[in-house]
PDB file of C-alpha atoms in Angstrom:
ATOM      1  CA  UNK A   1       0.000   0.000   0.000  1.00 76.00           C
ATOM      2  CA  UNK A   2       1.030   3.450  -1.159  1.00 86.00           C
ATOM      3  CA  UNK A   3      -0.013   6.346   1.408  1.00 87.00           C
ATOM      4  CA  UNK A   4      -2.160   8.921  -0.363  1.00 89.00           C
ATOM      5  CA  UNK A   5      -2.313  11.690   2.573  1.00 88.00           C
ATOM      6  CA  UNK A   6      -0.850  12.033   6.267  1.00 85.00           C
ATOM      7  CA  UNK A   7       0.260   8.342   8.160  1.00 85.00           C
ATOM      8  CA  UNK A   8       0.268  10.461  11.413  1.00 86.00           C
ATOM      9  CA  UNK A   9      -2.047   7.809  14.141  1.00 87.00           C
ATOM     10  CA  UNK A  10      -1.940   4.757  11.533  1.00 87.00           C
ATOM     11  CA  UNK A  11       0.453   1.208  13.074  1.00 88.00           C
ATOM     12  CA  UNK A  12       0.800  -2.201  12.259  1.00 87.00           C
ATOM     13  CA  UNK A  13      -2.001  -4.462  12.101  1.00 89.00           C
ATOM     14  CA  UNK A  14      -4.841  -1.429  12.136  1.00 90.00           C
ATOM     15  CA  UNK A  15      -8.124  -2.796   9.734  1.00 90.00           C
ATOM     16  CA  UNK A  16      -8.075  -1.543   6.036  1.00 86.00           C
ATOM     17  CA  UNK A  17     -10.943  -1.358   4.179  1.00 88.00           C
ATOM     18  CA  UNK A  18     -10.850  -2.172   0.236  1.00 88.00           C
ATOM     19  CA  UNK A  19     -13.702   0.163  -1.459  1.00 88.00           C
ATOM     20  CA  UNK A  20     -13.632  -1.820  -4.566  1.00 87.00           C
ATOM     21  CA  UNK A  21     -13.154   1.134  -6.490  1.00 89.00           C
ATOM     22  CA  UNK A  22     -10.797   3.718  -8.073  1.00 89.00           C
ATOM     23  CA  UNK A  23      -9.622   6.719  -6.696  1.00 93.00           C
ATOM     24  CA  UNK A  24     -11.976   9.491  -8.594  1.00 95.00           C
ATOM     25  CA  UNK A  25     -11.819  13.097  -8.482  1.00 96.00           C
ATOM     26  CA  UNK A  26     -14.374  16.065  -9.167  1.00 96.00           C
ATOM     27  CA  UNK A  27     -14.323  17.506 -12.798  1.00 97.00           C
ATOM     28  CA  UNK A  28     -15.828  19.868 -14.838  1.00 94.00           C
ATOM     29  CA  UNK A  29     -16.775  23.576 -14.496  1.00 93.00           C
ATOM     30  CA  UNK A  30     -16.810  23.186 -10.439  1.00 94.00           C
ATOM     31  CA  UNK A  31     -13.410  22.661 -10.514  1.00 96.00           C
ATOM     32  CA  UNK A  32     -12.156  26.004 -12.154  1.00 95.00           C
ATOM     33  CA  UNK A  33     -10.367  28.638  -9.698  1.00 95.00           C
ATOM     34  CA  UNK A  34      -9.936  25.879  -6.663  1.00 96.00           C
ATOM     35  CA  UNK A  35      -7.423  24.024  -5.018  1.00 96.00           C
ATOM     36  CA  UNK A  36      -7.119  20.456  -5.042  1.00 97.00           C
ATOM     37  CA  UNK A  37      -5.033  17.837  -3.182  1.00 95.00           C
ATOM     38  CA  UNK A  38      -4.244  14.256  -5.033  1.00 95.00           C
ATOM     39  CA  UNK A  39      -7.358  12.831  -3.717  1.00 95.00           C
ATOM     40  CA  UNK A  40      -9.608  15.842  -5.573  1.00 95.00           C
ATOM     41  CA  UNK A  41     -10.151  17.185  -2.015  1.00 95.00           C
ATOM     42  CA  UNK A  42     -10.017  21.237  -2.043  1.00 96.00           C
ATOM     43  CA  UNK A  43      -7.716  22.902   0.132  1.00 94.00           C
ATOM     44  CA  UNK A  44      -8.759  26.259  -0.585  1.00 93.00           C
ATOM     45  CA  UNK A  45     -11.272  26.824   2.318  1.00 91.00           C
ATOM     46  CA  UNK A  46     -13.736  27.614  -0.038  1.00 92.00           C
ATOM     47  CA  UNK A  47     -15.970  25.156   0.922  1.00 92.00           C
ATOM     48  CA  UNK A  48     -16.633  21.867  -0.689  1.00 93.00           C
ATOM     49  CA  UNK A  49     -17.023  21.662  -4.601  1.00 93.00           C
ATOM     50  CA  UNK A  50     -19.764  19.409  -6.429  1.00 89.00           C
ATOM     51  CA  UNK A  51     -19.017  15.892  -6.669  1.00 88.00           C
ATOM     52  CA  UNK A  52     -22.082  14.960  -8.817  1.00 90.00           C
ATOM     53  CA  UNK A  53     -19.521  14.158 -11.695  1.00 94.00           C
ATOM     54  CA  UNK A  54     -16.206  12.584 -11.055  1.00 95.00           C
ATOM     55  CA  UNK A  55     -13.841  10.485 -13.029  1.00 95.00           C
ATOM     56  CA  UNK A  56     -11.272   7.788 -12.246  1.00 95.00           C
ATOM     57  CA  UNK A  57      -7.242   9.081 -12.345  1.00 95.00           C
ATOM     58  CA  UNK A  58      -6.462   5.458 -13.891  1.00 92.00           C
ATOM     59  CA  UNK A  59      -7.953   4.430 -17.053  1.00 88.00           C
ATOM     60  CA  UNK A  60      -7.030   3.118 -20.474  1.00 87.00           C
ATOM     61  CA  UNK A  61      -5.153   5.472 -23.074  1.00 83.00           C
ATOM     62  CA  UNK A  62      -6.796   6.276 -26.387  1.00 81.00           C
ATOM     63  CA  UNK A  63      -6.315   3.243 -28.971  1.00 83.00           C
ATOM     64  CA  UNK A  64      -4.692   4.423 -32.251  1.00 83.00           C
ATOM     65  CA  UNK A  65      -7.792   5.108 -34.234  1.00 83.00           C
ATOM     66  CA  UNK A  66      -8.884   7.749 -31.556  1.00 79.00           C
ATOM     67  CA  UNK A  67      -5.714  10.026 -32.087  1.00 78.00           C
ATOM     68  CA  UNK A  68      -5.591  12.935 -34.539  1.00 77.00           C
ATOM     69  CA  UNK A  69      -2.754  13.039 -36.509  1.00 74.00           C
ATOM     70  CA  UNK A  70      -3.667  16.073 -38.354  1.00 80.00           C
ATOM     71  CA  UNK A  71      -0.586  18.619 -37.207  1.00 85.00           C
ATOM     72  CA  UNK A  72      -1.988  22.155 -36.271  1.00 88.00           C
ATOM     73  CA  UNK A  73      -0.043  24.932 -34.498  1.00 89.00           C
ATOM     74  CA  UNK A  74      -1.531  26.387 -31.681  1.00 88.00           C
ATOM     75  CA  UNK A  75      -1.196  30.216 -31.641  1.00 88.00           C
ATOM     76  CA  UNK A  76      -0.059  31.480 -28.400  1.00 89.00           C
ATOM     77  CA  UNK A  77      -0.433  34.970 -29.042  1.00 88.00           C
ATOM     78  CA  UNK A  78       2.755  35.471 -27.933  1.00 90.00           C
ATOM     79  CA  UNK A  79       4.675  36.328 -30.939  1.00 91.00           C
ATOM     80  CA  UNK A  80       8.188  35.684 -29.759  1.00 91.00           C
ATOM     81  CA  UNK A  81       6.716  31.945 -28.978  1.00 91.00           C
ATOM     82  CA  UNK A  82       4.800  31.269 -32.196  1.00 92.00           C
ATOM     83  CA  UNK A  83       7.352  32.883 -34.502  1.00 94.00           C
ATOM     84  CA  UNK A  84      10.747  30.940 -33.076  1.00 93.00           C
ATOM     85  CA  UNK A  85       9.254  28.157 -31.126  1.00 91.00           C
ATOM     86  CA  UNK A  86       6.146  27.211 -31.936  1.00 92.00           C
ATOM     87  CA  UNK A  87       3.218  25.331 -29.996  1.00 91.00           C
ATOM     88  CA  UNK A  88       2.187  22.298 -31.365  1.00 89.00           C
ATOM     89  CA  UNK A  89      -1.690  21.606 -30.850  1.00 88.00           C
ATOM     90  CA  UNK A  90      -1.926  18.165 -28.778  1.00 85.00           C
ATOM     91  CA  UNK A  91       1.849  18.306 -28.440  1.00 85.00           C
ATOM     92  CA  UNK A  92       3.946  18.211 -25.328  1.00 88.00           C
ATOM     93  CA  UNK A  93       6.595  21.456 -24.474  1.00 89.00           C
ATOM     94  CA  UNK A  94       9.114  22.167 -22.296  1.00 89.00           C
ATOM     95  CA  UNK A  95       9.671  24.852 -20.374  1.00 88.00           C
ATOM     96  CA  UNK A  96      13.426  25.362 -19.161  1.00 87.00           C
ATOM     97  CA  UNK A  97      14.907  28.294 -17.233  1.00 85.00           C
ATOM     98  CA  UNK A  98      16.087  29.737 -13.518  1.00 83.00           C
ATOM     99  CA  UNK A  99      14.513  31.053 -10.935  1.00 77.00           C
ATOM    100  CA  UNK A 100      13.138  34.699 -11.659  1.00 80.00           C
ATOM    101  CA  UNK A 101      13.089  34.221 -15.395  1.00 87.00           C
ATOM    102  CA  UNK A 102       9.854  34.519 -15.906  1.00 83.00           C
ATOM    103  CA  UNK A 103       8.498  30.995 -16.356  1.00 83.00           C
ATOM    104  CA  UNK A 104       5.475  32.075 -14.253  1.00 79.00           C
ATOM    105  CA  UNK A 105       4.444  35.064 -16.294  1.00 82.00           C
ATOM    106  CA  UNK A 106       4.432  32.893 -19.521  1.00 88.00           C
ATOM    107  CA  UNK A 107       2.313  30.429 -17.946  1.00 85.00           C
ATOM    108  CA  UNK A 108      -0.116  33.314 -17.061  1.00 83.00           C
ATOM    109  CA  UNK A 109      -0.168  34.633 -20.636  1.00 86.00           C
ATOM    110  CA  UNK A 110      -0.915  31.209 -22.174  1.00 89.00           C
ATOM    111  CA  UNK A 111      -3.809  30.407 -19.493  1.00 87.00           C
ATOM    112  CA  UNK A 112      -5.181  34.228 -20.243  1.00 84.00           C
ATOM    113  CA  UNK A 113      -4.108  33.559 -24.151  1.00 86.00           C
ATOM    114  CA  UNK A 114      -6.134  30.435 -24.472  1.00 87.00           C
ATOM    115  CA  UNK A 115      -9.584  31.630 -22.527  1.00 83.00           C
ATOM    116  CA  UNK A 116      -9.760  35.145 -24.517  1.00 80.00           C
ATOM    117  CA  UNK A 117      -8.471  33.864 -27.641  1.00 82.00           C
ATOM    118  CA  UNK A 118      -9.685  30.017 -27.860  1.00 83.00           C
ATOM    119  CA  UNK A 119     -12.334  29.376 -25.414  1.00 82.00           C
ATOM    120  CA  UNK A 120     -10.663  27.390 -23.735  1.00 86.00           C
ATOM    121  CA  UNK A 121      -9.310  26.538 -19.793  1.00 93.00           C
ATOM    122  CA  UNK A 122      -5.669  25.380 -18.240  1.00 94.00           C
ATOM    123  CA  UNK A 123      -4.881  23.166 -15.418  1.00 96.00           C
ATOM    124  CA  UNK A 124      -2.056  23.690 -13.216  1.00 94.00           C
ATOM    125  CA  UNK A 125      -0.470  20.130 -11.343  1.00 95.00           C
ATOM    126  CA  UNK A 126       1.952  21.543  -8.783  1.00 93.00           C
ATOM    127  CA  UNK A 127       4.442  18.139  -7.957  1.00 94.00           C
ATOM    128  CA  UNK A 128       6.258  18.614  -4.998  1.00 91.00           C
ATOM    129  CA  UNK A 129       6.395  22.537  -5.046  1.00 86.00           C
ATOM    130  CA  UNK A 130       7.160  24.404  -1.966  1.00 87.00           C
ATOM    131  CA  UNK A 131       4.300  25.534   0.106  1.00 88.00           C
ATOM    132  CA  UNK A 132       5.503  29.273  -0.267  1.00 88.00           C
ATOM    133  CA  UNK A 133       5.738  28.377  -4.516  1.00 86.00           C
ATOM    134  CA  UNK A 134       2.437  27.090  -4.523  1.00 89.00           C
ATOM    135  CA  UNK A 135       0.843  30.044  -2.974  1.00 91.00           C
ATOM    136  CA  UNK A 136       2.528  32.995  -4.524  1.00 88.00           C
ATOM    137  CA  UNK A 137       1.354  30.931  -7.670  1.00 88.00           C
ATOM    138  CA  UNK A 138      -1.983  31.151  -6.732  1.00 92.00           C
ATOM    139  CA  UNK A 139      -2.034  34.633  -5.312  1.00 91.00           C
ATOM    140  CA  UNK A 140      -0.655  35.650  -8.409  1.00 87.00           C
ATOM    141  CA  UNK A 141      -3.756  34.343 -10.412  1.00 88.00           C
ATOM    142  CA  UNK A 142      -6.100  35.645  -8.389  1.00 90.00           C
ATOM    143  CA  UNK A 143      -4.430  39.492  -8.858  1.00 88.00           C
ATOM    144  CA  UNK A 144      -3.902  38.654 -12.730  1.00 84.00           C
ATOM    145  CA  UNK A 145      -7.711  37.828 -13.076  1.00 86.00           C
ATOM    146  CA  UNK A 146      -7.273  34.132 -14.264  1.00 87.00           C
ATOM    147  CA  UNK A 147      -8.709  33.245 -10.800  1.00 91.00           C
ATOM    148  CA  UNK A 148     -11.868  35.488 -10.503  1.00 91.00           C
ATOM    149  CA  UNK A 149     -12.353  36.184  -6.413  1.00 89.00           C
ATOM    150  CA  UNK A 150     -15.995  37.907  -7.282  1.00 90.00           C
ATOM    151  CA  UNK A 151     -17.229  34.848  -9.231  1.00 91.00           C
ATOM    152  CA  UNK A 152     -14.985  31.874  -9.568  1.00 91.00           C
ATOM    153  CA  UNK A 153     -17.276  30.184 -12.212  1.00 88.00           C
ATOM    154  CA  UNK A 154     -15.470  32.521 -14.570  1.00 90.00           C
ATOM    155  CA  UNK A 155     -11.988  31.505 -13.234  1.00 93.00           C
ATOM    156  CA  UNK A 156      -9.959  30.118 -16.215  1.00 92.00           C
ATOM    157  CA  UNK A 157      -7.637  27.839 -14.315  1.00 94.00           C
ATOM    158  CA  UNK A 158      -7.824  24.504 -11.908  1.00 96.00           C
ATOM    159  CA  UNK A 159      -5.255  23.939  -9.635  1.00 96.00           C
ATOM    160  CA  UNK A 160      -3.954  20.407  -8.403  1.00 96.00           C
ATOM    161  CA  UNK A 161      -0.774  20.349  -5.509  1.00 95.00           C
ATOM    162  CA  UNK A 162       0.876  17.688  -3.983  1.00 93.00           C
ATOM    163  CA  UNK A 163       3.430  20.027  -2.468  1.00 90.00           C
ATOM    164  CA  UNK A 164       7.010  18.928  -0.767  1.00 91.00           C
ATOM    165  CA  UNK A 165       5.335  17.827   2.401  1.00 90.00           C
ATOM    166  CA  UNK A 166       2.914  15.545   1.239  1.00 92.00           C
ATOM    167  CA  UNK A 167       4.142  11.666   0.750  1.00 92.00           C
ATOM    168  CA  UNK A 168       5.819  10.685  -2.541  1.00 93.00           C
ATOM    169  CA  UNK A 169       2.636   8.670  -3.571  1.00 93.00           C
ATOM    170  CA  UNK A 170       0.513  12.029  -3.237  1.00 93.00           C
ATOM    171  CA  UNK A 171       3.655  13.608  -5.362  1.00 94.00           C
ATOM    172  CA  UNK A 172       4.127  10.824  -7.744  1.00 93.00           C
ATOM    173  CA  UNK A 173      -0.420  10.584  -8.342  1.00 94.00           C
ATOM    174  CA  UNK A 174      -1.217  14.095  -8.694  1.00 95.00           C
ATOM    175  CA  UNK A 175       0.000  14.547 -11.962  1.00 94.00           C
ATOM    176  CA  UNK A 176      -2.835  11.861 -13.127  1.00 95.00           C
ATOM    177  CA  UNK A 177      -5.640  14.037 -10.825  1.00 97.00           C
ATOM    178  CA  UNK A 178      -4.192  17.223 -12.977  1.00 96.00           C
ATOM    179  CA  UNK A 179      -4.558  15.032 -16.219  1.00 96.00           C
ATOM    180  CA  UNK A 180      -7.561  13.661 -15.736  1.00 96.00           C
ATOM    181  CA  UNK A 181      -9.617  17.516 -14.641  1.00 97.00           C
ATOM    182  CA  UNK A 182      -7.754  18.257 -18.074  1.00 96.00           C
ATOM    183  CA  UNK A 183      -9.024  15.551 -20.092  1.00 94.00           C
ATOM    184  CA  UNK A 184     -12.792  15.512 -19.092  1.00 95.00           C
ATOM    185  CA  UNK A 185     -12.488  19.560 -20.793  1.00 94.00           C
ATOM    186  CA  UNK A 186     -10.906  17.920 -23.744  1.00 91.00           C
ATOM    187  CA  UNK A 187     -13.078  14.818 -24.274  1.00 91.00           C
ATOM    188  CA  UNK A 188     -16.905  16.210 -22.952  1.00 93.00           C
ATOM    189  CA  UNK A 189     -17.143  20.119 -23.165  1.00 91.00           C
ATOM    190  CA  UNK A 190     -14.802  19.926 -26.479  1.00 89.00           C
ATOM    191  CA  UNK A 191     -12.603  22.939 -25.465  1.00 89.00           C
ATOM    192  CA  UNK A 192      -9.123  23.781 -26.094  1.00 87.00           C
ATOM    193  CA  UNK A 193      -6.705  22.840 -22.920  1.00 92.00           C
ATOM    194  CA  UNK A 194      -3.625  23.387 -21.267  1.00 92.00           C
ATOM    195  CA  UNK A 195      -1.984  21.402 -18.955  1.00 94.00           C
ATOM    196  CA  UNK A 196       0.857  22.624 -16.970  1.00 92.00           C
ATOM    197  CA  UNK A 197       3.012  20.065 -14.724  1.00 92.00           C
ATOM    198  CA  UNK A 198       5.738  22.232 -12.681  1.00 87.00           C
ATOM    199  CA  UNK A 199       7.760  20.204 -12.479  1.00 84.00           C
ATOM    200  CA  UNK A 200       8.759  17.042 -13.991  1.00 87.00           C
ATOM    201  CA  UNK A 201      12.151  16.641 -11.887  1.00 87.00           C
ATOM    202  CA  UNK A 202      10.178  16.714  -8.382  1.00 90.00           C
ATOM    203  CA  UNK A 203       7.957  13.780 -10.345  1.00 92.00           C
ATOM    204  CA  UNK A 204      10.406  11.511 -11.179  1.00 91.00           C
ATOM    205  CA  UNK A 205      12.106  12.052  -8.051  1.00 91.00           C
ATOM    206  CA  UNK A 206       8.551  11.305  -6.280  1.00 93.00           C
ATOM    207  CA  UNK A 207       8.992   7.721  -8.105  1.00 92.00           C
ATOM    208  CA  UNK A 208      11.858   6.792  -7.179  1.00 92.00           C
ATOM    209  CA  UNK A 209      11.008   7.554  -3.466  1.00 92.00           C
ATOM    210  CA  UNK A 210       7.779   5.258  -3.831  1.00 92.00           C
ATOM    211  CA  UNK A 211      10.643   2.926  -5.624  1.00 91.00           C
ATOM    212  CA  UNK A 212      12.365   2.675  -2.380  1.00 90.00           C
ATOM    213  CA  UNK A 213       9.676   2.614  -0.408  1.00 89.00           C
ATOM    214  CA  UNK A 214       8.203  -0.850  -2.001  1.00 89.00           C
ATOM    215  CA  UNK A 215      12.171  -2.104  -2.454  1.00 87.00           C
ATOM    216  CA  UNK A 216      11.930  -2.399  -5.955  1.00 87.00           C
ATOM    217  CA  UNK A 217      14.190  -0.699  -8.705  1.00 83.00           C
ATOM    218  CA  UNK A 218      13.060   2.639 -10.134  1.00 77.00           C
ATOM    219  CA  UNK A 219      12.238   1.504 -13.205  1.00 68.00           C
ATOM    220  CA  UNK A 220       9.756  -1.134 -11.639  1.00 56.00           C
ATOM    221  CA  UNK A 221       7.419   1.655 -11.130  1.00 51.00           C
TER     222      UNK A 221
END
């Protein structure tokens, strides 16, 4: 068994109880400007968010047929980006620099770039961020407007953390809750999406924590 939140109380020999079912997490429009942990719990103190419709974090990939191959560019707006490194729609990017580059205001164009210019939403998976990172983050959105305070229906953005305190099977899952928020906007409303996971390095190094923990070799995992 992987740990999904806190171990503080549990011991040796305590009763588990197998549900029977996946772990599933809220999607949809109730999901845009809140914070959720791995488990699709919100950590905002906002109150709770609708649960009507949920989805599992582990299912099958599309089969062959189902992918697109049709190559599109997908116009940032930025023109420095779509004139010497272009997007490519349903593509996967990189985004490499130090601290105080300005990685964060590019991510804030693109989500602001994508709802005013394609109708569409981001989602944000934090993987083993600092607290401090994940909340500058945050209150950066909200002054920016991506996260609207007055009526967060019109927010543009979901957020997912499993931050450096939380166990390395929170840090190594919440990419999939991020993924999965993302994919229900893809696959039911039909809108454009972004999906930002900041940052890869924490979530390999989340693996190979979970690695030790179940004695196996990283690549096992």
């Amino acid at each position: 068994a992987v740990a999904m939140s806190a171990t503080d109380g549990l011991k040796r020999g305590m009763e588990v109880i197998d549900t029977g079912t996946p772990l599933s997490v809220p999607v949809g429009g109730a999901t845009l400007g809140r914070i959720f942990n791995v488990l699709g719990e919100p950590i905002d103190n906002l109150g709770p968010v609708d649960t009507r419709t949920t989805s599992p974090i582990h299912r099958s990939a599309p089969t062959f047929i189902q992918l697109d191959t049709k190559l599109s560019i997908f116009e940032t707006g930025i023109k420095v980006v779509d004139l010497l490194a272009p997007y490519r729609r349903g593509g996967k990017i990189g985004l490499f620099g130090g601290a105080g580059v300005g990685k964060t205001v590019l991510i804030m164009e693109l989500i602001n770039n994508i709802a005013k210019a394609h109708g569409g939403v981001s989602v944000f998976g934090g993987v083993g961020e600092r607290t401090r990172e994940g909340n500058d983050l945050y209150m950066e959105m909200k002054e920016s407007g991506v996260i609207n305070e007055q009526n967060i229906a019109e927010s543009k953005v979901a957020l997912v953390y499993g931050q450096m305190n939380e166990p390395p099977g929170a840090r190594m899952r919440v990419g999939l809750t991020a993924l999965t928020m993302a994919e229900y906007f893809r696959d039911v409303n039909e809108q454009d999406v972004l999906l930002f996971i900041d940052n890869i390095f924490r979530f390999d190094q989340a693996g190979s924590e979970v690695s030790a923990l179940l004695r196996r070799m990283p690549a096992a995992v």
